[in-house]
Structure formats: C-alpha cells, structure tokens
Amino acid sequence: MSAGKALMERAARRMKLHSQKQLVKQTSCAVKAAGTVTKKAAAVTVKVARSLMSAVIGLIGGAGFFVLLAVILLGGALSAFGSSPGSGSYTPVSAEVEAFDPIIRIYATQHGIPEYVDLIKAVMMQESGGSVELVGGDVMQCAEGMGLPVGTPVDPEKSIDFGTSIIADNLRLAGATGPGDIPHISLALQGYNFGNGYISWALARGGYSKENAREFSIQQAAAHGWSGYGDMDYVEHVLRYYPLAANPLDGASAIAEGRFAFPFPGHTWDTYPGHNGIDISFANCYGEPVYACAPGTVRYIQDGWTPAHGVDNMWSFGNCVVVDHTDGWQSVYAHLSRLAVVPGTPVRQGQLVGYIGSTGNSTGPHLHLALYYHGSAGENGMNYAEMAWPQYRD
C-alpha cells in the first residue's frame, strides 16, 4: 500500500470515528446534553481537520490535499478497513485488534459473554482498528459514556472493559441467543451506536432493520436539531469483520442435502480407521466456542466429567452435547470443557453449544464431531462426518 493511500485511509478513519459517538441518554455510551454534544462535535471536527491538513499537506502538497479532502467529504461513509458495506464478504480484523485478544477474553468472561469474543473484536475493528495511537487508547470509543470529554485519552483495558459491558447489556436487551443469532446481534450492534434506547424502539417495530435504523436516525437528528445522528449503516460496517455473519459457519455438507455446515471455517479435521467422527484441533483451541452445525433440538448432554468417571461407554466423550435434527440425523460434540445448552434447548445453525476442551478419552484439546443417521455413525468404512466435509481434511 502506498504512503498516500495509507494516510488517506487513516484520515477517513478519523473522520468516521468521531461521527459514530453514542448519542442517546439511555445508554452508558451516550452524551448528556444536546448543547454539550454540539460543542464537543465542533471541537472534534476542528481537531481532526487540523491534524488531517497538517499531515496530508506535508505528504502530497496543498493541491493534493484539497482533492483528498473532497474525496473524504463526498464519500461520507468511507471505511478505512475492508470491503464496502453490504458486500457480504468477510474481512479479518487487524493484527492490532488481535493483539488485544487476551484482554478481550478476560472481560468477555467477566461480563458473561465469553462466546462473543469475535463480535467484540469486530466492534473494536470498526471503532478504532485497534490503533491505540489513533484514538488515544479508547479502542472501543466509549470515553463519553465514562463521563469524559470527547478525545480524552483512555487506558485501552478500561475502554475494552467498558465497551464490552455495553455490548453484553445490549445483547441481553436484544434477546440474542448465541453468536450465530445475527438478527438479534444486529439489533444489539445498532444499539451500541445509537444508544440502547433504539433497542426497545426497534423491538416494538419487529426488531432491527436497515430501514428502521434510518428512520430512527432521521427522527433523532430532527428532534435534536442536528444534521445527522449516528451511523445508520453501523451493523453492516461491523458485521463484515464478524466471521459468523459474513459466512455463518461454512461448507455445506456433501451428505444430508447439505444441511450440515462445518463449524470451524479456516481449520481442518483428521480421523482414522474405525473412528466414528472427525477431530478438529488447532493452536490455542482450548476454550474456543463450538457452534451447532445445523438446526435442531438438544436431546442429551453429559456434563461434569472428571478423571474419576473414567472413559468407558459414553464417558469416553467426556462433556458432550447431542443434537437431534430431522429425518433421523444427530450431531455429537464431544470432549467439551464447558456446555452452553441443556436438554430440550432448540438450537439454530451457528448457535453456541459449548467450548472446546479435553475431557473424556482425549489426549489434548480438540472437538470430536460425529454425525449419526438412525443410530449409525457411517457406512462403507467411512464415518458420516468425514463424508460430509472432505474438502477440509487435513
């Protein structure tokens, strides 16, 4: 990437970051008064414009600056990272965001949403790209909700803690059932940008839609006398960085009319003769969320395994979940460290069922995934799981 293009993207990002503040009183990430917001927004605009002019003029000269500024202003919703909104493609988060993974996991667990680590990363990617320098440490853009003036430097860990707490609250208010529940996650995300007052407003109108996000934005802008309100495309902007939204799971199965999706896109599996399923393992996989590969109902769980239980019979699976699908199909997720469902739970494709572990007859962290058809794990010397996704074999 050329230096000029990189700087243009950083400049566009700065413009976007300061236009996406949380502006509703009902949310912890909201400003407190319209007058204060107006003054703060003006100050931010001047600050960003000055820094933009200084940096860009120095790089490409005065004439070039005005061309670049016109592009940014006309683009409006330019994004610094990834593909354009609505493209449906997945863009991985930056290395800067990934570097915060250990801290994100700590606060995701603390706030009761350990299965949403990837979603928190996606929000951070949209808000700051993980660039501490660019946003004064406030990587989740929540300074105002913390009672601080716009642009106040915030310790990144405090920003992650506070932002994650807002995401957790919004997911609960929106009624999200798991990381694959994109409709309710979308509602929670728009609430992160607009304020959680939007969530109850949208629920009364059937939930999130891009159309009602636009309606809400226009209403609030008019009510406050502002030229604009939040980012009405915020959901699309965030979800392009969220793997379960860009491609919910992956790899339609080569059997059972394609109903089963591969639960770990980007990873491979292995098996051996006589094995009744496939094993999925990769670096640092312990504790990674495991998602149902097809819709169904939880028929059976086994939890609380300890070495004292041994590995005979079903205990060889350790902690496990069995999901009933239609037409005699079942999927089994074994050796889990923790479970996220109980018997009778209806699950969607992509819904969290547990976390990778090493319980039962296991020599290291991995997921044992098996597919059964009318009680049989395979035919003609092959198990159904290996028949389902041959393209992912190690």
Tab-separated table of N, CA and C in Angstrom, residues 116-275:
chain	number	residue	atom	x	y	z
A	116	TYR	N	-18.756	-14.387	22.741
A	116	TYR	CA	-18.860	-13.279	21.795
A	116	TYR	C	-17.534	-12.548	21.587
A	117	VAL	N	-16.423	-13.219	21.831
A	117	VAL	CA	-15.113	-12.585	21.654
A	117	VAL	C	-14.951	-12.040	20.235
A	118	ASP	N	-15.327	-12.835	19.239
A	118	ASP	CA	-15.179	-12.392	17.849
A	118	ASP	C	-16.035	-11.164	17.551
A	119	LEU	N	-17.191	-11.064	18.179
A	119	LEU	CA	-18.050	-9.899	17.970
A	119	LEU	C	-17.422	-8.654	18.580
A	120	ILE	N	-16.849	-8.784	19.764
A	120	ILE	CA	-16.181	-7.644	20.410
A	120	ILE	C	-15.025	-7.165	19.547
A	121	LYS	N	-14.285	-8.115	18.984
A	121	LYS	CA	-13.189	-7.742	18.089
A	121	LYS	C	-13.716	-6.981	16.875
A	122	ALA	N	-14.846	-7.429	16.337
A	122	ALA	CA	-15.425	-6.763	15.169
A	122	ALA	C	-15.816	-5.326	15.496
A	123	VAL	N	-16.393	-5.116	16.689
A	123	VAL	CA	-16.752	-3.761	17.110
A	123	VAL	C	-15.498	-2.909	17.248
A	124	MET	N	-14.464	-3.460	17.896
A	124	MET	CA	-13.214	-2.711	18.039
A	124	MET	C	-12.619	-2.356	16.684
A	125	MET	N	-12.690	-3.310	15.751
A	125	MET	CA	-12.147	-3.051	14.418
A	125	MET	C	-12.854	-1.869	13.770
A	126	GLN	N	-14.161	-1.812	13.890
A	126	GLN	CA	-14.921	-0.711	13.311
A	126	GLN	C	-14.643	0.598	14.027
A	127	GLU	N	-14.539	0.548	15.348
A	127	GLU	CA	-14.389	1.771	16.132
A	127	GLU	C	-12.998	2.382	16.030
A	128	SER	N	-11.976	1.540	15.945
A	128	SER	CA	-10.615	2.083	16.011
A	128	SER	C	-9.579	1.337	15.188
A	129	GLY	N	-9.935	0.174	14.666
A	129	GLY	CA	-8.940	-0.644	14.004
A	129	GLY	C	-7.901	-1.194	14.963
A	130	GLY	N	-8.144	-1.001	16.274
A	130	GLY	CA	-7.184	-1.443	17.281
A	130	GLY	C	-6.007	-0.508	17.437
A	131	SER	N	-6.055	0.641	16.764
A	131	SER	CA	-4.944	1.591	16.806
A	131	SER	C	-5.020	2.451	18.066
A	132	VAL	N	-4.180	2.157	19.032
A	132	VAL	CA	-4.156	2.910	20.293
A	132	VAL	C	-3.792	4.360	20.040
A	133	GLU	N	-2.809	4.568	19.189
A	133	GLU	CA	-2.332	5.926	18.907
A	133	GLU	C	-3.413	6.776	18.255
A	134	LEU	N	-4.163	6.188	17.349
A	134	LEU	CA	-5.168	6.933	16.592
A	134	LEU	C	-6.278	7.469	17.479
A	135	VAL	N	-6.640	6.742	18.512
A	135	VAL	CA	-7.801	7.121	19.333
A	135	VAL	C	-7.436	7.402	20.791
A	136	GLY	N	-6.185	7.642	21.044
A	136	GLY	CA	-5.786	7.962	22.406
A	136	GLY	C	-6.058	6.850	23.389
A	137	GLY	N	-5.988	5.604	22.917
A	137	GLY	CA	-6.200	4.454	23.789
A	137	GLY	C	-7.627	3.971	23.862
A	138	ASP	N	-8.594	4.818	23.477
A	138	ASP	CA	-10.012	4.464	23.613
A	138	ASP	C	-10.457	3.602	22.439
A	139	VAL	N	-9.996	2.369	22.420
A	139	VAL	CA	-10.191	1.489	21.266
A	139	VAL	C	-11.647	1.097	21.047
A	140	MET	N	-12.501	1.218	22.070
A	140	MET	CA	-13.928	0.918	21.906
A	140	MET	C	-14.773	2.181	21.804
A	141	GLN	N	-14.099	3.371	21.829
A	141	GLN	CA	-14.766	4.658	21.657
A	141	GLN	C	-15.902	4.874	22.658
A	142	CYS	N	-15.571	4.783	23.935
A	142	CYS	CA	-16.583	4.945	24.983
A	142	CYS	C	-16.219	6.017	25.997
A	143	ALA	N	-15.329	6.926	25.660
A	143	ALA	CA	-14.909	7.950	26.614
A	143	ALA	C	-16.092	8.725	27.179
A	144	GLU	N	-17.023	9.113	26.308
A	144	GLU	CA	-18.162	9.920	26.772
A	144	GLU	C	-19.022	9.149	27.768
A	145	GLY	N	-19.233	7.875	27.494
A	145	GLY	CA	-20.030	7.063	28.413
A	145	GLY	C	-19.351	6.902	29.757
A	146	MET	N	-18.040	7.111	29.785
A	146	MET	CA	-17.289	7.030	31.036
A	146	MET	C	-17.233	8.378	31.745
A	147	GLY	N	-17.977	9.358	31.184
A	147	GLY	CA	-18.049	10.682	31.805
A	147	GLY	C	-16.885	11.583	31.454
A	148	LEU	N	-16.179	11.284	30.361
A	148	LEU	CA	-15.007	12.055	29.971
A	148	LEU	C	-15.295	12.873	28.727
A	149	PRO	N	-14.604	13.985	28.537
A	149	PRO	CA	-14.785	14.775	27.316
A	149	PRO	C	-14.346	13.989	26.082
A	150	VAL	N	-14.893	14.373	24.949
A	150	VAL	CA	-14.518	13.744	23.694
A	150	VAL	C	-13.012	13.861	23.488
A	151	GLY	N	-12.394	12.772	23.064
A	151	GLY	CA	-10.974	12.803	22.761
A	151	GLY	C	-10.062	12.611	23.950
A	152	THR	N	-10.644	12.428	25.144
A	152	THR	CA	-9.814	12.203	26.321
A	152	THR	C	-9.102	10.859	26.204
A	153	PRO	N	-7.792	10.821	26.418
A	153	PRO	CA	-7.099	9.528	26.393
A	153	PRO	C	-7.677	8.580	27.441
A	154	VAL	N	-7.857	7.320	27.037
A	154	VAL	CA	-8.409	6.299	27.927
A	154	VAL	C	-7.500	5.074	27.867
A	155	ASP	N	-7.212	4.505	28.997
A	155	ASP	CA	-6.433	3.280	29.008
A	155	ASP	C	-7.153	2.221	28.188
A	156	PRO	N	-6.472	1.558	27.243
A	156	PRO	CA	-7.156	0.575	26.380
A	156	PRO	C	-7.906	-0.498	27.155
A	157	GLU	N	-7.340	-0.977	28.250
A	157	GLU	CA	-8.021	-2.028	29.013
A	157	GLU	C	-9.328	-1.517	29.609
A	158	LYS	N	-9.326	-0.268	30.084
A	158	LYS	CA	-10.562	0.302	30.619
A	158	LYS	C	-11.596	0.492	29.516
A	159	SER	N	-11.125	0.880	28.341
A	159	SER	CA	-12.034	1.038	27.208
A	159	SER	C	-12.664	-0.301	26.834
A	160	ILE	N	-11.851	-1.358	26.820
A	160	ILE	CA	-12.364	-2.687	26.479
A	160	ILE	C	-13.360	-3.166	27.526
A	161	ASP	N	-13.046	-2.961	28.787
A	161	ASP	CA	-13.941	-3.353	29.874
A	161	ASP	C	-15.290	-2.653	29.715
A	162	PHE	N	-15.256	-1.346	29.546
A	162	PHE	CA	-16.497	-0.571	29.464
A	162	PHE	C	-17.282	-0.912	28.201
A	163	GLY	N	-16.590	-0.965	27.058
A	163	GLY	CA	-17.274	-1.280	25.811
A	163	GLY	C	-17.887	-2.666	25.824
A	164	THR	N	-17.170	-3.628	26.399
A	164	THR	CA	-17.692	-4.990	26.480
A	164	THR	C	-18.926	-5.054	27.365
A	165	SER	N	-18.940	-4.264	28.420
A	165	SER	CA	-20.122	-4.247	29.296
A	165	SER	C	-21.348	-3.730	28.551
A	166	ILE	N	-21.147	-2.748	27.679
A	166	ILE	CA	-22.259	-2.222	26.888
A	166	ILE	C	-22.747	-3.267	25.888
A	167	ILE	N	-21.809	-3.942	25.230
A	167	ILE	CA	-22.189	-4.992	24.283
A	167	ILE	C	-22.971	-6.087	24.998
A	168	ALA	N	-22.501	-6.480	26.188
A	168	ALA	CA	-23.188	-7.526	26.954
A	168	ALA	C	-24.612	-7.100	27.307
A	169	ASP	N	-24.765	-5.881	27.789
A	169	ASP	CA	-26.104	-5.376	28.138
A	169	ASP	C	-27.006	-5.348	26.905
A	170	ASN	N	-26.460	-4.886	25.791
A	170	ASN	CA	-27.262	-4.781	24.576
A	170	ASN	C	-27.686	-6.139	24.039
A	171	LEU	N	-26.786	-7.118	24.114
A	171	LEU	CA	-27.139	-8.463	23.656
A	171	LEU	C	-28.287	-9.027	24.481
A	172	ARG	N	-28.256	-8.775	25.775
A	172	ARG	CA	-29.353	-9.260	26.633
A	172	ARG	C	-30.657	-8.522	26.321
A	173	LEU	N	-30.576	-7.214	26.165
A	173	LEU	CA	-31.780	-6.447	25.840
A	173	LEU	C	-32.362	-6.871	24.487
A	174	ALA	N	-31.486	-7.182	23.547
A	174	ALA	CA	-31.933	-7.562	22.210
A	174	ALA	C	-32.446	-8.993	22.148
A	175	GLY	N	-32.130	-9.807	23.167
A	175	GLY	CA	-32.591	-11.194	23.186
A	175	GLY	C	-31.743	-12.129	22.346
A	176	ALA	N	-30.449	-11.810	22.167
A	176	ALA	CA	-29.573	-12.669	21.373
A	176	ALA	C	-29.428	-14.035	22.033
A	177	THR	N	-29.532	-15.094	21.238
A	177	THR	CA	-29.472	-16.454	21.770
A	177	THR	C	-28.121	-17.120	21.575
A	178	GLY	N	-27.230	-16.509	20.808
A	178	GLY	CA	-25.923	-17.101	20.577
A	178	GLY	C	-25.191	-16.364	19.479
A	179	PRO	N	-23.914	-16.672	19.276
A	179	PRO	CA	-23.092	-15.955	18.299
A	179	PRO	C	-23.585	-16.047	16.862
A	180	GLY	N	-24.444	-17.033	16.566
A	180	GLY	CA	-24.974	-17.152	15.219
A	180	GLY	C	-26.319	-16.472	15.028
A	181	ASP	N	-26.840	-15.846	16.071
A	181	ASP	CA	-28.151	-15.200	16.015
A	181	ASP	C	-27.992	-13.793	15.440
A	182	ILE	N	-27.760	-13.705	14.162
A	182	ILE	CA	-27.426	-12.438	13.516
A	182	ILE	C	-28.536	-11.389	13.635
A	183	PRO	N	-29.831	-11.738	13.502
A	183	PRO	CA	-30.862	-10.698	13.626
A	183	PRO	C	-30.824	-9.961	14.961
A	184	HIS	N	-30.684	-10.702	16.072
A	184	HIS	CA	-30.668	-10.045	17.379
A	184	HIS	C	-29.319	-9.395	17.674
A	185	ILE	N	-28.240	-9.973	17.153
A	185	ILE	CA	-26.930	-9.333	17.273
A	185	ILE	C	-26.941	-7.996	16.532
A	186	SER	N	-27.584	-7.965	15.375
A	186	SER	CA	-27.679	-6.720	14.613
A	186	SER	C	-28.384	-5.640	15.418
A	187	LEU	N	-29.442	-6.020	16.103
A	187	LEU	CA	-30.171	-5.077	16.952
A	187	LEU	C	-29.271	-4.542	18.059
A	188	ALA	N	-28.502	-5.437	18.688
A	188	ALA	CA	-27.590	-5.024	19.757
A	188	ALA	C	-26.506	-4.090	19.236
A	189	LEU	N	-25.983	-4.380	18.060
A	189	LEU	CA	-24.925	-3.548	17.489
A	189	LEU	C	-25.422	-2.150	17.161
A	190	GLN	N	-26.599	-2.058	16.547
A	190	GLN	CA	-27.106	-0.725	16.237
A	190	GLN	C	-27.356	0.051	17.517
A	191	GLY	N	-27.729	-0.671	18.586
A	191	GLY	CA	-27.879	-0.021	19.880
A	191	GLY	C	-26.568	0.478	20.454
A	192	TYR	N	-25.469	-0.176	20.113
A	192	TYR	CA	-24.153	0.287	20.560
A	192	TYR	C	-23.841	1.641	19.934
A	193	ASN	N	-24.271	1.840	18.713
A	193	ASN	CA	-24.007	3.093	18.023
A	193	ASN	C	-25.040	4.172	18.336
A	194	PHE	N	-26.323	3.804	18.312
A	194	PHE	CA	-27.388	4.774	18.547
A	194	PHE	C	-27.658	5.009	20.031
A	195	GLY	N	-27.311	4.058	20.871
A	195	GLY	CA	-27.746	4.059	22.262
A	195	GLY	C	-28.814	3.000	22.442
A	196	ASN	N	-28.903	2.424	23.642
A	196	ASN	CA	-29.804	1.279	23.790
A	196	ASN	C	-31.279	1.650	23.781
A	197	GLY	N	-31.588	2.952	23.749
A	197	GLY	CA	-32.976	3.357	23.550
A	197	GLY	C	-33.510	2.878	22.211
A	198	TYR	N	-32.600	2.727	21.254
A	198	TYR	CA	-33.007	2.221	19.946
A	198	TYR	C	-33.520	0.789	20.034
A	199	ILE	N	-32.962	-0.001	20.944
A	199	ILE	CA	-33.314	-1.420	21.010
A	199	ILE	C	-34.792	-1.608	21.328
A	200	SER	N	-35.282	-0.947	22.376
A	200	SER	CA	-36.699	-1.080	22.726
A	200	SER	C	-37.585	-0.474	21.637
A	201	TRP	N	-37.127	0.616	21.055
A	201	TRP	CA	-37.878	1.246	19.956
A	201	TRP	C	-38.008	0.278	18.784
A	202	ALA	N	-36.915	-0.367	18.420
A	202	ALA	CA	-36.937	-1.284	17.283
A	202	ALA	C	-37.713	-2.558	17.593
A	203	LEU	N	-37.601	-3.069	18.819
A	203	LEU	CA	-38.349	-4.275	19.192
A	203	LEU	C	-39.847	-4.058	19.036
A	204	ALA	N	-40.302	-2.848	19.325
A	204	ALA	CA	-41.727	-2.537	19.175
A	204	ALA	C	-42.146	-2.504	17.706
A	205	ARG	N	-41.139	-2.515	16.817
A	205	ARG	CA	-41.410	-2.459	15.375
A	205	ARG	C	-40.913	-3.715	14.671
A	206	GLY	N	-40.755	-4.785	15.431
A	206	GLY	CA	-40.388	-6.062	14.841
A	206	GLY	C	-38.914	-6.390	14.846
A	207	GLY	N	-38.079	-5.537	15.454
A	207	GLY	CA	-36.646	-5.806	15.518
A	207	GLY	C	-35.848	-4.918	14.590
A	208	TYR	N	-34.554	-5.227	14.482
A	208	TYR	CA	-33.682	-4.403	13.649
A	208	TYR	C	-34.000	-4.556	12.170
A	209	SER	N	-33.947	-3.449	11.466
A	209	SER	CA	-33.896	-3.460	10.007
A	209	SER	C	-33.137	-2.212	9.602
A	210	LYS	N	-32.528	-2.264	8.447
A	210	LYS	CA	-31.790	-1.102	7.971
A	210	LYS	C	-32.732	0.081	7.769
A	211	GLU	N	-33.959	-0.236	7.375
A	211	GLU	CA	-34.941	0.822	7.137
A	211	GLU	C	-35.301	1.529	8.440
A	212	ASN	N	-35.538	0.755	9.534
A	212	ASN	CA	-35.921	1.464	10.758
A	212	ASN	C	-34.714	2.114	11.434
A	213	ALA	N	-33.511	1.621	11.151
A	213	ALA	CA	-32.318	2.312	11.646
A	213	ALA	C	-32.228	3.694	11.001
A	214	ARG	N	-32.518	3.743	9.717
A	214	ARG	CA	-32.517	5.030	9.018
A	214	ARG	C	-33.617	5.939	9.576
A	215	GLU	N	-34.791	5.360	9.794
A	215	GLU	CA	-35.905	6.140	10.334
A	215	GLU	C	-35.549	6.713	11.703
A	216	PHE	N	-34.974	5.875	12.556
A	216	PHE	CA	-34.607	6.324	13.902
A	216	PHE	C	-33.557	7.436	13.837
A	217	SER	N	-32.570	7.264	12.963
A	217	SER	CA	-31.519	8.266	12.821
A	217	SER	C	-32.090	9.612	12.398
A	218	ILE	N	-32.982	9.589	11.426
A	218	ILE	CA	-33.583	10.829	10.939
A	218	ILE	C	-34.437	11.478	12.024
A	219	GLN	N	-35.212	10.662	12.750
A	219	GLN	CA	-36.060	11.192	13.831
A	219	GLN	C	-35.230	11.864	14.911
A	220	GLN	N	-34.161	11.198	15.329
A	220	GLN	CA	-33.346	11.738	16.409
A	220	GLN	C	-32.586	12.989	15.972
A	221	ALA	N	-32.117	12.993	14.740
A	221	ALA	CA	-31.430	14.180	14.239
A	221	ALA	C	-32.376	15.376	14.227
A	222	ALA	N	-33.608	15.144	13.774
A	222	ALA	CA	-34.601	16.219	13.737
A	222	ALA	C	-34.972	16.678	15.143
A	223	ALA	N	-35.128	15.714	16.056
A	223	ALA	CA	-35.525	16.056	17.426
A	223	ALA	C	-34.480	16.910	18.126
A	224	HIS	N	-33.199	16.662	17.823
A	224	HIS	CA	-32.120	17.400	18.481
A	224	HIS	C	-31.627	18.590	17.669
A	225	GLY	N	-32.144	18.731	16.449
A	225	GLY	CA	-31.705	19.837	15.618
A	225	GLY	C	-30.309	19.642	15.052
A	226	TRP	N	-29.935	18.366	14.869
A	226	TRP	CA	-28.610	18.054	14.347
A	226	TRP	C	-28.703	17.675	12.874
A	227	SER	N	-27.585	17.772	12.191
A	227	SER	CA	-27.570	17.416	10.773
A	227	SER	C	-27.553	15.907	10.551
A	228	GLY	N	-27.133	15.173	11.550
A	228	GLY	CA	-27.095	13.721	11.434
A	228	GLY	C	-27.071	13.081	12.802
A	229	TYR	N	-27.296	11.788	12.843
A	229	TYR	CA	-27.345	11.079	14.117
A	229	TYR	C	-26.778	9.673	13.942
A	230	GLY	N	-25.607	9.431	14.509
A	230	GLY	CA	-25.016	8.107	14.482
A	230	GLY	C	-24.716	7.608	13.075
A	231	ASP	N	-24.517	6.316	12.975
A	231	ASP	CA	-24.200	5.658	11.704
A	231	ASP	C	-25.301	4.650	11.401
A	232	MET	N	-26.178	4.994	10.489
A	232	MET	CA	-27.310	4.114	10.184
A	232	MET	C	-26.871	2.824	9.492
A	233	ASP	N	-25.629	2.768	9.037
A	233	ASP	CA	-25.082	1.555	8.416
A	233	ASP	C	-24.126	0.814	9.353
A	234	TYR	N	-24.209	1.121	10.640
A	234	TYR	CA	-23.242	0.583	11.595
A	234	TYR	C	-23.222	-0.940	11.614
A	235	VAL	N	-24.384	-1.568	11.506
A	235	VAL	CA	-24.453	-3.033	11.550
A	235	VAL	C	-23.637	-3.647	10.423
A	236	GLU	N	-23.831	-3.171	9.211
A	236	GLU	CA	-23.063	-3.682	8.081
A	236	GLU	C	-21.572	-3.428	8.270
A	237	HIS	N	-21.253	-2.260	8.793
A	237	HIS	CA	-19.849	-1.909	8.981
A	237	HIS	C	-19.159	-2.862	9.961
A	238	VAL	N	-19.858	-3.268	11.001
A	238	VAL	CA	-19.265	-4.170	11.990
A	238	VAL	C	-19.273	-5.614	11.512
A	239	LEU	N	-20.385	-6.053	10.949
A	239	LEU	CA	-20.535	-7.476	10.621
A	239	LEU	C	-19.590	-7.960	9.529
A	240	ARG	N	-19.027	-7.063	8.740
A	240	ARG	CA	-18.066	-7.532	7.736
A	240	ARG	C	-16.803	-8.092	8.396
A	241	TYR	N	-16.589	-7.727	9.673
A	241	TYR	CA	-15.437	-8.239	10.415
A	241	TYR	C	-15.794	-9.437	11.297
A	242	TYR	N	-17.045	-9.867	11.229
A	242	TYR	CA	-17.536	-10.939	12.108
A	242	TYR	C	-17.719	-12.208	11.284
A	243	PRO	N	-16.883	-13.214	11.488
A	243	PRO	CA	-16.908	-14.383	10.588
A	243	PRO	C	-18.246	-15.097	10.503
A	244	LEU	N	-19.002	-15.136	11.601
A	244	LEU	CA	-20.273	-15.850	11.559
A	244	LEU	C	-21.347	-15.102	10.784
A	245	ALA	N	-21.135	-13.815	10.567
A	245	ALA	CA	-22.108	-13.048	9.781
A	245	ALA	C	-21.756	-13.077	8.310
A	246	ALA	N	-20.467	-12.928	8.018
A	246	ALA	CA	-20.044	-12.905	6.624
A	246	ALA	C	-20.288	-14.253	5.954
A	247	ASN	N	-20.088	-15.317	6.696
A	247	ASN	CA	-20.324	-16.660	6.171
A	247	ASN	C	-20.661	-17.554	7.353
A	248	PRO	N	-21.929	-17.571	7.808
A	248	PRO	CA	-22.292	-18.328	9.002
A	248	PRO	C	-21.825	-19.780	8.901
A	249	LEU	N	-20.875	-20.112	9.731
A	249	LEU	CA	-20.198	-21.394	9.609
A	249	LEU	C	-19.700	-21.502	8.163
A	250	ASP	N	-19.696	-22.675	7.577
A	250	ASP	CA	-19.170	-22.778	6.219
A	250	ASP	C	-19.341	-24.210	5.739
A	251	GLY	N	-19.127	-24.407	4.454
A	251	GLY	CA	-19.020	-25.731	3.888
A	251	GLY	C	-20.257	-26.592	4.021
A	252	ALA	N	-21.286	-26.331	3.232
A	252	ALA	CA	-22.471	-27.181	3.244
A	252	ALA	C	-22.051	-28.632	3.025
A	253	SER	N	-22.619	-29.526	3.815
A	253	SER	CA	-22.188	-30.927	3.790
A	253	SER	C	-22.482	-31.586	2.454
A	254	ALA	N	-21.612	-32.531	2.095
A	254	ALA	CA	-21.796	-33.294	0.856
A	254	ALA	C	-22.827	-34.395	1.022
A	255	ILE	N	-23.350	-34.538	2.224
A	255	ILE	CA	-24.406	-35.516	2.508
A	255	ILE	C	-25.582	-34.787	3.133
A	256	ALA	N	-26.678	-35.512	3.346
A	256	ALA	CA	-27.869	-34.966	4.017
A	256	ALA	C	-28.355	-33.670	3.378
A	257	GLU	N	-28.285	-33.605	2.061
A	257	GLU	CA	-28.804	-32.466	1.299
A	257	GLU	C	-28.174	-31.149	1.719
A	258	GLY	N	-26.916	-31.223	2.173
A	258	GLY	CA	-26.180	-30.008	2.504
A	258	GLY	C	-26.596	-29.323	3.781
A	259	ARG	N	-27.354	-30.007	4.632
A	259	ARG	CA	-27.909	-29.327	5.801
A	259	ARG	C	-26.881	-28.992	6.877
A	260	PHE	N	-25.756	-29.723	6.914
A	260	PHE	CA	-24.765	-29.518	7.965
A	260	PHE	C	-23.658	-28.577	7.481
A	261	ALA	N	-23.354	-27.574	8.288
A	261	ALA	CA	-22.273	-26.640	7.975
A	261	ALA	C	-21.057	-26.965	8.835
A	262	PHE	N	-19.883	-26.742	8.289
A	262	PHE	CA	-18.654	-27.029	9.022
A	262	PHE	C	-18.471	-25.988	10.117
A	263	PRO	N	-18.279	-26.406	11.383
A	263	PRO	CA	-18.300	-25.458	12.493
A	263	PRO	C	-17.037	-24.643	12.687
A	264	PHE	N	-15.958	-24.970	11.988
A	264	PHE	CA	-14.717	-24.218	12.167
A	264	PHE	C	-14.099	-23.834	10.826
A	265	PRO	N	-14.719	-22.855	10.120
A	265	PRO	CA	-14.146	-22.402	8.849
A	265	PRO	C	-12.692	-21.983	9.040
A	266	GLY	N	-11.859	-22.343	8.092
A	266	GLY	CA	-10.456	-21.975	8.177
A	266	GLY	C	-9.582	-23.015	8.853
A	267	HIS	N	-10.199	-24.066	9.399
A	267	HIS	CA	-9.446	-25.127	10.062
A	267	HIS	C	-9.756	-26.477	9.399
A	268	THR	N	-8.936	-27.447	9.717
A	268	THR	CA	-9.078	-28.763	9.105
A	268	THR	C	-9.421	-29.813	10.154
A	269	TRP	N	-9.730	-31.027	9.676
A	269	TRP	CA	-10.034	-32.130	10.581
A	269	TRP	C	-9.200	-33.348	10.204
A	270	ASP	N	-9.169	-34.301	11.132
A	270	ASP	CA	-8.479	-35.555	10.881
A	270	ASP	C	-9.312	-36.688	11.463
A	271	THR	N	-9.049	-37.889	11.021
A	271	THR	CA	-9.710	-39.069	11.569
A	271	THR	C	-8.811	-40.277	11.319
A	272	TYR	N	-9.290	-41.463	11.650
A	272	TYR	CA	-8.512	-42.687	11.436
A	272	TYR	C	-9.481	-43.844	11.278
A	273	PRO	N	-9.031	-44.960	10.726
A	273	PRO	CA	-9.935	-46.097	10.502
A	273	PRO	C	-10.622	-46.546	11.785
A	274	GLY	N	-11.919	-46.768	11.690
A	274	GLY	CA	-12.687	-47.215	12.843
A	274	GLY	C	-13.180	-46.108	13.739
A	275	HIS	N	-12.767	-44.877	13.470
A	275	HIS	CA	-13.200	-43.728	14.263
A	275	HIS	C	-14.618	-43.360	13.860
